């Protein structure tokens, strides 16, 4: 791949002549994939040797960026509570997932159109303000009314808007890290998100006074919804005063953006990682879940929210360990080892379940599974940052995250329709789930071995229009079918 520089002298508003270089990509014969640059253009060699974009690494705990940490933690807490607190009536079960279906649209908007001068910050503020209003409305209207359904939709869309804008900002920060340390920013935000989820599980455990785990609130439900509305306001001052984002953004050129989006889908790095995401969704640990990456308990137990709370805490600690020790691991071997360990743990769990109300052996196996599940979770997210091109950060994460959800409704349907009265799967259904888990293990063939392989695919993997159309068609059909049929799964906790 070669690029021919052309130097152009442009007059500034002060009367000086400022040189600009436009790099024409001669291997493709077009100029739409190039941008005006006031400095020397980056080359693929720069990506192999250092950060993926210019700028110094970001300290998330500094005053200039701490607002993103607050937003990530509160989002994990609120989205976990949303599916329980604001569950609509039987005829509107799919409303809570509408935000998931609009993710790619929100991501394209955040990447392309600045709002009030910012590409990320303003959208996050708008999302949090709308979510606070939605929860307040939920606390004062009747559950069976149209206003309640509209508030659920508003909360779902607001959460998706916050998540997509946060993803874009996270990618921008993570790509500024050197290649040997890249992933620390990403894992830190993931851990904060699940710390918030663990707090929400603790809240549910404390306010649920029914030993069977049914959500019988010790407080009035309207009061709890108002408390959540107040919590949604907390990230607003944090984002206003403790996050710094550049106001420089290119002007929107629809034709160029449409062309580049098509090139994004054609890139082998995107559709290969998307195939891995879809196949990895067959794994038991990553698909048979109820709220986020908490376990879908196949047995009855007292206080299931406490069981999930311990799982969340162990999950967050495992993420911290991977951040410190696992950034240089071989991705394919690590994912295959974690998937195999999880499959063995689920087999032992299924074999150890008896008809007793409490089975601490099975509960212990659930807690142990949090470690390999966290490893699989991290390895599904690390390639997303590596293959995200400049200008499509949030879009890339939304496309790949949506690909990861394609098989999830099938796993949820298996549990809901074929589980026995005691919550256990039948033998045939469990064998089907194990077979799907083998498919998930085989998907490791599409997972790059390390960051350098992702960069190699991104720059030299080539383009395929057929793969782009297949990927686009599969994602559209999945979204339409999930929305019309109101499939289970794809909950906001998995945004």
Short mmCIF file of C-alpha atoms in Angstrom, two decimals:
data_model
loop_
_atom_site.label_atom_id
_atom_site.label_comp_id
_atom_site.label_asym_id
_atom_site.label_seq_id
_atom_site.Cartn_x
_atom_site.Cartn_y
_atom_site.Cartn_z
CA UNK A 1 0.00 0.00 0.00
CA UNK A 2 1.45 3.34 -1.03
CA UNK A 3 0.38 6.92 -0.57
CA UNK A 4 1.44 9.91 -2.62
CA UNK A 5 1.68 13.22 -0.71
CA UNK A 6 0.57 16.46 -2.36
CA UNK A 7 1.49 19.69 -0.57
CA UNK A 8 -1.07 22.51 -0.72
CA UNK A 9 -0.50 26.03 0.62
CA UNK A 10 -3.68 27.42 2.19
CA UNK A 11 -4.12 31.00 3.36
CA UNK A 12 -5.12 31.36 7.02
CA UNK A 13 -7.38 34.03 8.46
CA UNK A 14 -4.26 35.90 9.64
CA UNK A 15 -2.89 36.12 6.12
CA UNK A 16 -0.18 33.47 6.54
CA UNK A 17 0.29 30.51 4.22
CA UNK A 18 0.02 27.18 6.02
CA UNK A 19 1.11 23.94 4.32
CA UNK A 20 -1.29 21.00 4.23
CA UNK A 21 -0.64 17.56 2.86
CA UNK A 22 -3.29 15.37 1.30
CA UNK A 23 -2.31 11.72 1.00
CA UNK A 24 -3.91 9.99 -1.99
CA UNK A 25 -4.21 6.23 -1.50
CA UNK A 26 -3.03 5.04 -4.92
CA UNK A 27 -3.80 1.37 -4.27
CA UNK A 28 -7.56 2.02 -4.30
CA UNK A 29 -7.70 5.00 -6.63
CA UNK A 30 -9.95 7.19 -4.48
CA UNK A 31 -9.57 10.06 -2.08
CA UNK A 32 -12.59 9.40 0.16
CA UNK A 33 -10.59 7.21 2.54
CA UNK A 34 -8.12 10.02 3.17
CA UNK A 35 -8.47 13.13 5.32
CA UNK A 36 -6.86 16.55 5.38
CA UNK A 37 -3.94 16.47 7.76
CA UNK A 38 -1.93 19.33 9.18
CA UNK A 39 0.87 16.95 10.13
CA UNK A 40 2.59 13.87 8.79
CA UNK A 41 0.16 11.01 8.13
CA UNK A 42 0.30 7.89 10.25
CA UNK A 43 1.52 4.70 8.60
CA UNK A 44 0.74 1.04 9.45
CA UNK A 45 4.23 0.79 10.94
CA UNK A 46 3.25 3.42 13.54
CA UNK A 47 0.35 1.19 14.69
CA UNK A 48 2.63 -1.83 15.09
CA UNK A 49 5.16 0.07 17.18
CA UNK A 50 3.10 2.38 19.37
CA UNK A 51 -0.37 3.76 20.08
CA UNK A 52 -3.11 3.66 17.46
CA UNK A 53 -3.73 7.43 17.60
CA UNK A 54 -1.86 10.55 18.63
CA UNK A 55 -1.98 11.76 22.21
CA UNK A 56 -0.57 10.79 25.56
CA UNK A 57 -2.11 7.94 27.61
CA UNK A 58 -5.11 8.93 29.71
CA UNK A 59 -5.22 8.71 33.49
CA UNK A 60 -8.85 7.88 34.25
CA UNK A 61 -8.43 8.82 37.90
CA UNK A 62 -7.33 12.37 37.13
CA UNK A 63 -9.71 15.31 37.41
CA UNK A 64 -9.81 15.65 33.62
CA UNK A 65 -11.24 12.17 33.00
CA UNK A 66 -12.80 10.88 36.24
CA UNK A 67 -16.30 11.67 34.99
CA UNK A 68 -16.15 8.69 32.65
CA UNK A 69 -15.53 6.39 35.63
CA UNK A 70 -18.58 7.74 37.44
CA UNK A 71 -20.72 7.30 34.34
CA UNK A 72 -19.54 3.71 33.80
CA UNK A 73 -20.23 2.69 37.39
CA UNK A 74 -23.67 4.27 37.57
CA UNK A 75 -24.62 2.85 34.17
CA UNK A 76 -23.83 -0.67 35.34
CA UNK A 77 -26.00 -0.14 38.39
CA UNK A 78 -28.96 1.48 36.63
CA UNK A 79 -29.16 -0.90 33.66
CA UNK A 80 -29.14 -3.92 35.97
CA UNK A 81 -32.02 -2.44 37.96
CA UNK A 82 -33.99 -1.33 34.91
CA UNK A 83 -35.05 -4.80 33.76
CA UNK A 84 -36.34 -5.58 37.27
CA UNK A 85 -37.80 -2.28 38.39
CA UNK A 86 -39.37 -1.12 35.13
CA UNK A 87 -40.51 -4.43 33.68
CA UNK A 88 -43.51 -3.62 31.44
CA UNK A 89 -46.67 -5.68 31.12
CA UNK A 90 -46.83 -9.03 29.29
CA UNK A 91 -47.77 -7.42 25.98
CA UNK A 92 -44.85 -4.97 26.07
CA UNK A 93 -41.98 -7.24 27.12
CA UNK A 94 -39.80 -6.11 24.20
CA UNK A 95 -39.91 -2.42 25.07
CA UNK A 96 -37.04 -2.66 27.53
CA UNK A 97 -34.78 -3.89 24.69
CA UNK A 98 -35.55 -1.11 22.20
CA UNK A 99 -32.37 0.70 23.16
CA UNK A 100 -30.35 -2.35 22.15
CA UNK A 101 -31.89 -2.29 18.68
CA UNK A 102 -31.02 1.40 18.22
CA UNK A 103 -27.39 1.09 19.26
CA UNK A 104 -25.83 1.19 15.81
CA UNK A 105 -27.90 4.23 14.82
CA UNK A 106 -26.90 6.07 18.00
CA UNK A 107 -23.26 5.11 17.47
CA UNK A 108 -23.23 6.42 13.89
CA UNK A 109 -24.80 9.65 15.09
CA UNK A 110 -22.25 10.10 17.88
CA UNK A 111 -19.35 9.37 15.52
CA UNK A 112 -20.58 11.67 12.77
CA UNK A 113 -22.62 14.56 14.19
CA UNK A 114 -21.30 16.70 17.09
CA UNK A 115 -24.01 17.83 19.49
CA UNK A 116 -23.49 21.19 21.21
CA UNK A 117 -19.87 21.10 20.11
CA UNK A 118 -19.01 17.61 21.41
CA UNK A 119 -19.15 14.13 19.88
CA UNK A 120 -19.43 12.22 23.17
CA UNK A 121 -19.90 14.44 26.21
CA UNK A 122 -23.13 16.13 25.11
CA UNK A 123 -24.76 12.84 24.13
CA UNK A 124 -23.88 11.32 27.49
CA UNK A 125 -25.35 14.31 29.33
CA UNK A 126 -28.52 14.12 27.23
CA UNK A 127 -28.84 10.41 27.93
CA UNK A 128 -28.46 10.75 31.69
CA UNK A 129 -30.92 13.65 31.90
CA UNK A 130 -33.48 11.71 29.85
CA UNK A 131 -32.98 8.61 31.97
CA UNK A 132 -33.60 10.55 35.19
CA UNK A 133 -36.82 11.93 33.73
CA UNK A 134 -37.88 8.44 32.60
CA UNK A 135 -37.41 6.88 36.05
CA UNK A 136 -39.26 9.73 37.70
CA UNK A 137 -42.19 9.25 35.31
CA UNK A 138 -42.14 5.50 36.03
CA UNK A 139 -42.53 6.27 39.72
CA UNK A 140 -45.73 8.31 39.33
CA UNK A 141 -47.74 6.60 36.56
CA UNK A 142 -49.69 3.35 36.53
CA UNK A 143 -47.87 0.26 35.31
CA UNK A 144 -50.54 -0.70 32.79
CA UNK A 145 -50.79 2.71 31.10
CA UNK A 146 -49.31 4.06 27.88
CA UNK A 147 -47.27 6.62 29.81
CA UNK A 148 -45.49 3.80 31.66
CA UNK A 149 -44.63 2.06 28.38
CA UNK A 150 -43.36 5.35 26.90
CA UNK A 151 -41.17 5.93 29.98
CA UNK A 152 -39.70 2.41 29.66
CA UNK A 153 -38.84 3.13 26.03
CA UNK A 154 -37.26 6.46 26.99
CA UNK A 155 -35.15 4.82 29.70
CA UNK A 156 -34.02 2.08 27.32
CA UNK A 157 -33.07 4.51 24.55
CA UNK A 158 -31.32 6.83 27.02
CA UNK A 159 -29.21 3.99 28.41
CA UNK A 160 -28.22 2.99 24.87
CA UNK A 161 -27.27 6.58 24.04
CA UNK A 162 -25.07 6.85 27.13
CA UNK A 163 -23.43 3.51 26.42
CA UNK A 164 -22.64 4.20 22.75
CA UNK A 165 -21.16 7.63 23.48
CA UNK A 166 -19.14 6.15 26.36
CA UNK A 167 -17.88 3.37 24.09
CA UNK A 168 -16.66 5.89 21.55
CA UNK A 169 -14.81 7.89 24.19
CA UNK A 170 -13.37 4.71 25.69
CA UNK A 171 -11.98 3.64 22.31
CA UNK A 172 -10.40 7.06 21.79
CA UNK A 173 -8.72 6.84 25.19
CA UNK A 174 -7.68 3.19 24.86
CA UNK A 175 -6.08 3.69 21.44
CA UNK A 176 -3.75 6.29 22.92
CA UNK A 177 -2.07 3.63 25.07
CA UNK A 178 1.16 1.98 23.86
CA UNK A 179 0.75 -1.45 22.33
CA UNK A 180 2.24 -3.31 25.29
CA UNK A 181 -0.18 -1.70 27.77
CA UNK A 182 -3.24 -1.24 25.59
CA UNK A 183 -6.34 -2.64 27.27
CA UNK A 184 -5.89 -1.20 30.76
CA UNK A 185 -8.26 1.71 30.17
CA UNK A 186 -10.80 -0.62 28.59
CA UNK A 187 -10.69 -3.19 31.40
CA UNK A 188 -10.84 -0.46 34.06
CA UNK A 189 -14.13 0.80 32.64
CA UNK A 190 -15.48 -2.75 32.34
CA UNK A 191 -14.61 -3.41 35.97
CA UNK A 192 -16.30 -0.18 37.09
CA UNK A 193 -19.38 -1.15 35.13
CA UNK A 194 -19.61 -4.46 36.92
CA UNK A 195 -18.87 -2.84 40.25
CA UNK A 196 -22.02 -0.81 39.69
CA UNK A 197 -23.86 -3.98 38.74
CA UNK A 198 -22.74 -5.62 41.99
CA UNK A 199 -24.06 -2.64 43.96
CA UNK A 200 -27.43 -2.99 42.28
CA UNK A 201 -27.48 -6.68 43.18
CA UNK A 202 -26.73 -5.74 46.79
CA UNK A 203 -29.63 -3.28 46.70
CA UNK A 204 -31.94 -5.98 45.38
CA UNK A 205 -30.71 -8.42 48.00
CA UNK A 206 -31.35 -5.95 50.81
CA UNK A 207 -34.76 -4.79 49.62
CA UNK A 208 -36.05 -8.25 48.70
CA UNK A 209 -37.56 -9.79 51.81
CA UNK A 210 -38.84 -13.01 50.17
CA UNK A 211 -36.56 -16.02 50.67
CA UNK A 212 -37.62 -17.46 47.32
CA UNK A 213 -35.96 -14.55 45.54
CA UNK A 214 -39.16 -12.95 44.26
CA UNK A 215 -38.95 -9.18 44.12
CA UNK A 216 -41.18 -8.28 47.05
CA UNK A 217 -39.97 -4.84 47.99
CA UNK A 218 -39.54 -3.80 51.60
CA UNK A 219 -39.84 -0.20 50.38
CA UNK A 220 -42.56 1.15 48.17
CA UNK A 221 -41.57 0.51 44.54
CA UNK A 222 -42.32 4.11 43.57
CA UNK A 223 -39.84 5.28 46.20
CA UNK A 224 -37.17 2.96 44.82
CA UNK A 225 -37.75 4.33 41.31
CA UNK A 226 -37.34 7.88 42.62
CA UNK A 227 -34.08 6.88 44.29
CA UNK A 228 -32.83 5.50 40.97
CA UNK A 229 -33.88 8.76 39.26
CA UNK A 230 -31.71 10.70 41.73
CA UNK A 231 -28.82 8.29 41.10
CA UNK A 232 -29.12 9.01 37.36
CA UNK A 233 -28.45 12.69 38.08
CA UNK A 234 -25.06 11.96 39.73
CA UNK A 235 -23.08 11.52 36.47
CA UNK A 236 -24.30 14.89 35.14
CA UNK A 237 -22.01 17.15 37.25
CA UNK A 238 -19.23 14.57 36.94
CA UNK A 239 -19.39 14.78 33.14
CA UNK A 240 -19.72 18.56 33.17
CA UNK A 241 -16.70 19.27 35.36
CA UNK A 242 -14.51 16.14 35.35
CA UNK A 243 -14.20 15.11 31.74
CA UNK A 244 -12.25 16.83 28.98
CA UNK A 245 -13.07 16.37 25.32
CA UNK A 246 -11.83 18.26 22.31
CA UNK A 247 -14.37 20.37 20.46
CA UNK A 248 -12.52 19.87 17.17
CA UNK A 249 -14.54 17.64 14.85
CA UNK A 250 -14.66 17.28 11.07
CA UNK A 251 -17.68 18.62 9.23
CA UNK A 252 -20.33 16.07 8.26
CA UNK A 253 -20.02 14.93 4.65
CA UNK A 254 -22.80 12.40 4.11
CA UNK A 255 -21.41 10.93 0.91
CA UNK A 256 -17.98 10.39 2.41
CA UNK A 257 -19.40 8.93 5.64
CA UNK A 258 -21.59 6.51 3.71
CA UNK A 259 -18.64 5.42 1.62
CA UNK A 260 -16.41 4.91 4.66
CA UNK A 261 -19.12 2.96 6.49
CA UNK A 262 -19.27 0.58 3.54
CA UNK A 263 -15.50 0.23 3.66
CA UNK A 264 -15.74 -0.47 7.37
CA UNK A 265 -18.11 -3.41 6.80
CA UNK A 266 -15.92 -4.75 3.98
CA UNK A 267 -12.75 -4.78 6.06
CA UNK A 268 -11.72 -8.32 6.94
CA UNK A 269 -10.80 -7.31 10.48
CA UNK A 270 -14.42 -6.29 11.15
CA UNK A 271 -16.28 -9.27 9.70
CA UNK A 272 -13.78 -11.80 11.04
CA UNK A 273 -14.07 -10.46 14.59
CA UNK A 274 -17.87 -10.32 14.09
CA UNK A 275 -17.84 -14.04 13.19
CA UNK A 276 -15.88 -14.74 16.36
CA UNK A 277 -18.35 -12.72 18.43
CA UNK A 278 -21.32 -14.61 16.99
CA UNK A 279 -19.70 -18.00 17.53
CA UNK A 280 -18.44 -17.17 21.02
CA UNK A 281 -22.01 -16.30 21.99
CA UNK A 282 -22.76 -20.04 21.90
CA UNK A 283 -20.58 -20.58 24.97
CA UNK A 284 -22.58 -21.44 28.09
CA UNK A 285 -20.89 -18.85 30.27
CA UNK A 286 -21.50 -16.04 27.79
CA UNK A 287 -25.04 -16.79 26.65
CA UNK A 288 -26.96 -18.57 29.39
CA UNK A 289 -27.25 -15.49 31.55
CA UNK A 290 -30.20 -13.61 32.99
CA UNK A 291 -28.96 -10.10 33.83
CA UNK A 292 -25.66 -9.24 32.26
CA UNK A 293 -22.84 -11.69 32.82
CA UNK A 294 -24.39 -13.06 35.97
CA UNK A 295 -25.26 -16.77 35.97
CA UNK A 296 -28.63 -18.08 34.93
CA UNK A 297 -29.25 -20.35 37.91
CA UNK A 298 -30.45 -23.77 36.82
CA UNK A 299 -31.60 -24.64 40.31
CA UNK A 300 -33.57 -23.14 43.15
CA UNK A 301 -31.71 -21.40 45.91
CA UNK A 302 -32.46 -18.94 48.65
CA UNK A 303 -31.61 -15.30 47.96
CA UNK A 304 -30.43 -15.72 44.34
CA UNK A 305 -29.48 -12.02 44.23
CA UNK A 306 -26.85 -12.65 46.90
CA UNK A 307 -25.48 -15.50 44.80
CA UNK A 308 -25.24 -13.12 41.86
CA UNK A 309 -23.68 -10.43 44.04
CA UNK A 310 -20.77 -12.70 45.00
CA UNK A 311 -20.44 -13.66 41.33
CA UNK A 312 -20.25 -9.97 40.34
CA UNK A 313 -17.56 -9.22 42.94
CA UNK A 314 -15.42 -12.19 41.91
CA UNK A 315 -15.98 -11.24 38.29
CA UNK A 316 -14.65 -7.72 38.93
CA UNK A 317 -11.59 -9.05 40.77
CA UNK A 318 -10.89 -11.42 37.87
CA UNK A 319 -11.06 -8.48 35.49
CA UNK A 320 -8.49 -6.64 37.62
CA UNK A 321 -6.18 -9.67 37.54
CA UNK A 322 -6.41 -9.94 33.76
CA UNK A 323 -5.67 -6.22 33.49
CA UNK A 324 -2.50 -6.64 35.53
CA UNK A 325 -1.22 -9.99 34.28
CA UNK A 326 -3.07 -11.01 31.15
CA UNK A 327 -2.54 -8.27 28.55
CA UNK A 328 0.23 -10.27 26.88
CA UNK A 329 -1.55 -13.64 26.97
CA UNK A 330 -2.09 -15.57 23.76
CA UNK A 331 -5.73 -14.75 22.99
CA UNK A 332 -6.70 -17.98 21.24
CA UNK A 333 -5.19 -20.29 23.85
CA UNK A 334 -6.56 -18.27 26.76
CA UNK A 335 -10.10 -18.17 25.33
CA UNK A 336 -10.08 -21.89 24.54
CA UNK A 337 -8.82 -22.76 28.03
CA UNK A 338 -11.42 -20.54 29.72
CA UNK A 339 -14.25 -21.90 27.54
CA UNK A 340 -13.24 -25.50 28.28
CA UNK A 341 -13.03 -24.78 32.01
CA UNK A 342 -16.47 -23.21 31.96
CA UNK A 343 -17.94 -26.15 30.07
CA UNK A 344 -16.52 -28.55 32.68
CA UNK A 345 -17.86 -26.42 35.54
CA UNK A 346 -21.34 -26.36 34.02
CA UNK A 347 -21.31 -30.12 33.57
CA UNK A 348 -20.35 -30.56 37.23
CA UNK A 349 -22.96 -28.02 38.25
CA UNK A 350 -25.69 -29.81 36.31
CA UNK A 351 -24.64 -33.15 37.82
CA UNK A 352 -24.52 -31.84 41.38
CA UNK A 353 -27.98 -30.23 41.44
CA UNK A 354 -30.49 -32.11 43.56
CA UNK A 355 -34.05 -31.34 44.51
CA UNK A 356 -33.06 -29.57 47.71
CA UNK A 357 -33.91 -25.90 47.96
CA UNK A 358 -30.28 -25.02 48.70
CA UNK A 359 -27.34 -26.69 47.00
CA UNK A 360 -24.13 -25.03 48.08
CA UNK A 361 -21.99 -27.28 45.87
CA UNK A 362 -23.71 -25.93 42.77
CA UNK A 363 -23.53 -22.39 44.14
CA UNK A 364 -19.77 -22.77 44.69
CA UNK A 365 -19.33 -23.96 41.11
CA UNK A 366 -21.23 -20.87 39.96
CA UNK A 367 -18.84 -18.64 41.87
CA UNK A 368 -15.77 -20.46 40.54
CA UNK A 369 -17.05 -20.00 36.99
CA UNK A 370 -16.77 -16.24 37.39
CA UNK A 371 -13.00 -16.39 36.75
CA UNK A 372 -13.01 -18.12 33.33
CA UNK A 373 -16.12 -16.14 32.39
CA UNK A 374 -14.25 -12.87 33.07
CA UNK A 375 -11.35 -14.07 30.91
CA UNK A 376 -13.71 -14.85 28.04
CA UNK A 377 -15.45 -11.51 28.52
CA UNK A 378 -12.20 -9.54 28.31
CA UNK A 379 -10.97 -11.47 25.28
CA UNK A 380 -14.19 -10.66 23.46
CA UNK A 381 -13.68 -6.93 24.05
CA UNK A 382 -9.95 -6.43 23.49
CA UNK A 383 -10.04 -6.98 19.69
CA UNK A 384 -12.78 -4.36 19.31
CA UNK A 385 -10.44 -1.50 20.20
CA UNK A 386 -7.71 -2.81 17.91
CA UNK A 387 -9.88 -2.97 14.77
CA UNK A 388 -11.86 0.27 15.34
CA UNK A 389 -10.85 2.81 12.67
CA UNK A 390 -10.59 6.55 13.23
CA UNK A 391 -14.01 8.19 13.02
CA UNK A 392 -16.02 4.99 13.62
CA UNK A 393 -15.07 4.15 17.20
CA UNK A 394 -18.57 3.78 18.68
CA UNK A 395 -19.94 2.24 15.47
CA UNK A 396 -17.36 -0.53 15.52
CA UNK A 397 -18.15 -1.48 19.11
CA UNK A 398 -21.90 -1.41 18.43
CA UNK A 399 -21.60 -3.62 15.34
CA UNK A 400 -19.43 -6.18 17.08
CA UNK A 401 -21.50 -6.16 20.28
CA UNK A 402 -24.66 -6.72 18.25
CA UNK A 403 -22.98 -9.65 16.49
CA UNK A 404 -22.25 -11.12 19.91
CA UNK A 405 -25.98 -11.19 20.73
CA UNK A 406 -27.21 -13.20 17.75
CA UNK A 407 -27.21 -16.59 19.52
CA UNK A 408 -28.13 -15.31 22.98
CA UNK A 409 -31.93 -15.42 22.48
CA UNK A 410 -31.68 -19.09 21.49
CA UNK A 411 -29.89 -19.97 24.73
CA UNK A 412 -32.46 -18.05 26.77
CA UNK A 413 -35.32 -19.74 24.93
CA UNK A 414 -33.80 -23.15 25.65
CA UNK A 415 -33.84 -22.42 29.36
CA UNK A 416 -37.29 -20.84 29.47
CA UNK A 417 -39.10 -23.45 27.38
CA UNK A 418 -37.28 -26.65 28.27
CA UNK A 419 -36.34 -26.25 31.94
CA UNK A 420 -38.04 -28.53 34.41
CA UNK A 421 -40.20 -27.41 37.34
CA UNK A 422 -37.14 -27.27 39.59
CA UNK A 423 -35.27 -25.01 37.18
CA UNK A 424 -33.04 -27.77 35.78
CA UNK A 425 -32.55 -28.36 32.10
CA UNK A 426 -33.61 -31.69 30.66
CA UNK A 427 -30.84 -34.06 29.59
CA UNK A 428 -31.54 -33.51 25.88
CA UNK A 429 -31.55 -29.75 26.25
CA UNK A 430 -28.32 -29.80 28.20
CA UNK A 431 -26.67 -31.88 25.48
CA UNK A 432 -27.84 -29.31 22.90
CA UNK A 433 -26.33 -26.55 25.04
CA UNK A 434 -23.05 -28.45 25.29
CA UNK A 435 -23.02 -28.89 21.52
CA UNK A 436 -23.46 -25.15 21.10
CA UNK A 437 -20.63 -24.66 23.58
CA UNK A 438 -18.38 -26.75 21.33
CA UNK A 439 -19.32 -24.39 18.48
CA UNK A 440 -18.31 -21.51 20.74
CA UNK A 441 -14.94 -23.14 21.33
CA UNK A 442 -14.43 -23.60 17.57
CA UNK A 443 -15.06 -19.90 17.02
CA UNK A 444 -11.62 -19.25 18.50
CA UNK A 445 -10.31 -19.91 14.99
CA UNK A 446 -11.61 -16.44 14.01
CA UNK A 447 -10.05 -14.74 17.05
CA UNK A 448 -6.73 -13.03 16.30
CA UNK A 449 -3.82 -14.30 18.36
CA UNK A 450 -2.78 -10.88 19.68
CA UNK A 451 -2.94 -7.16 18.93
CA UNK A 452 -0.41 -7.34 16.11
CA UNK A 453 -2.65 -9.79 14.25
CA UNK A 454 -5.60 -7.38 14.59
CA UNK A 455 -3.53 -4.55 13.14
CA UNK A 456 -2.34 -6.84 10.34
CA UNK A 457 -5.93 -7.70 9.44
CA UNK A 458 -7.01 -4.07 9.67
CA UNK A 459 -4.37 -2.77 7.25
CA UNK A 460 -3.63 -5.73 4.99
CA UNK A 461 -6.53 -8.16 5.41
CA UNK A 462 -8.30 -6.89 2.30
CA UNK A 463 -11.90 -5.99 1.53
CA UNK A 464 -14.90 -8.15 0.68
CA UNK A 465 -18.22 -6.75 -0.52
CA UNK A 466 -19.90 -10.15 -0.17
CA UNK A 467 -18.86 -10.44 3.48
CA UNK A 468 -20.07 -6.89 4.10
CA UNK A 469 -23.53 -7.60 2.64
CA UNK A 470 -23.82 -10.86 4.58
CA UNK A 471 -22.87 -9.15 7.83
CA UNK A 472 -25.25 -6.24 7.23
CA UNK A 473 -28.12 -8.58 6.28
CA UNK A 474 -27.58 -10.85 9.29
CA UNK A 475 -27.56 -7.95 11.74
CA UNK A 476 -30.66 -6.33 10.24
CA UNK A 477 -32.63 -9.60 10.19
CA UNK A 478 -31.62 -10.35 13.78
CA UNK A 479 -32.69 -6.93 15.00
CA UNK A 480 -36.03 -7.04 13.18
CA UNK A 481 -36.83 -10.58 14.30
CA UNK A 482 -35.82 -9.87 17.91
CA UNK A 483 -38.00 -6.76 18.00
CA UNK A 484 -41.06 -8.34 16.34
CA UNK A 485 -40.95 -11.67 18.17
CA UNK A 486 -39.85 -10.10 21.48
CA UNK A 487 -37.14 -12.67 21.95
CA UNK A 488 -35.71 -13.07 25.45
CA UNK A 489 -32.27 -11.84 26.21
CA UNK A 490 -30.37 -8.89 24.76
CA UNK A 491 -31.19 -7.05 27.97
CA UNK A 492 -29.79 -3.63 28.73
CA UNK A 493 -27.40 -5.16 31.21
CA UNK A 494 -25.53 -6.57 28.24
CA UNK A 495 -25.11 -3.25 26.47
#
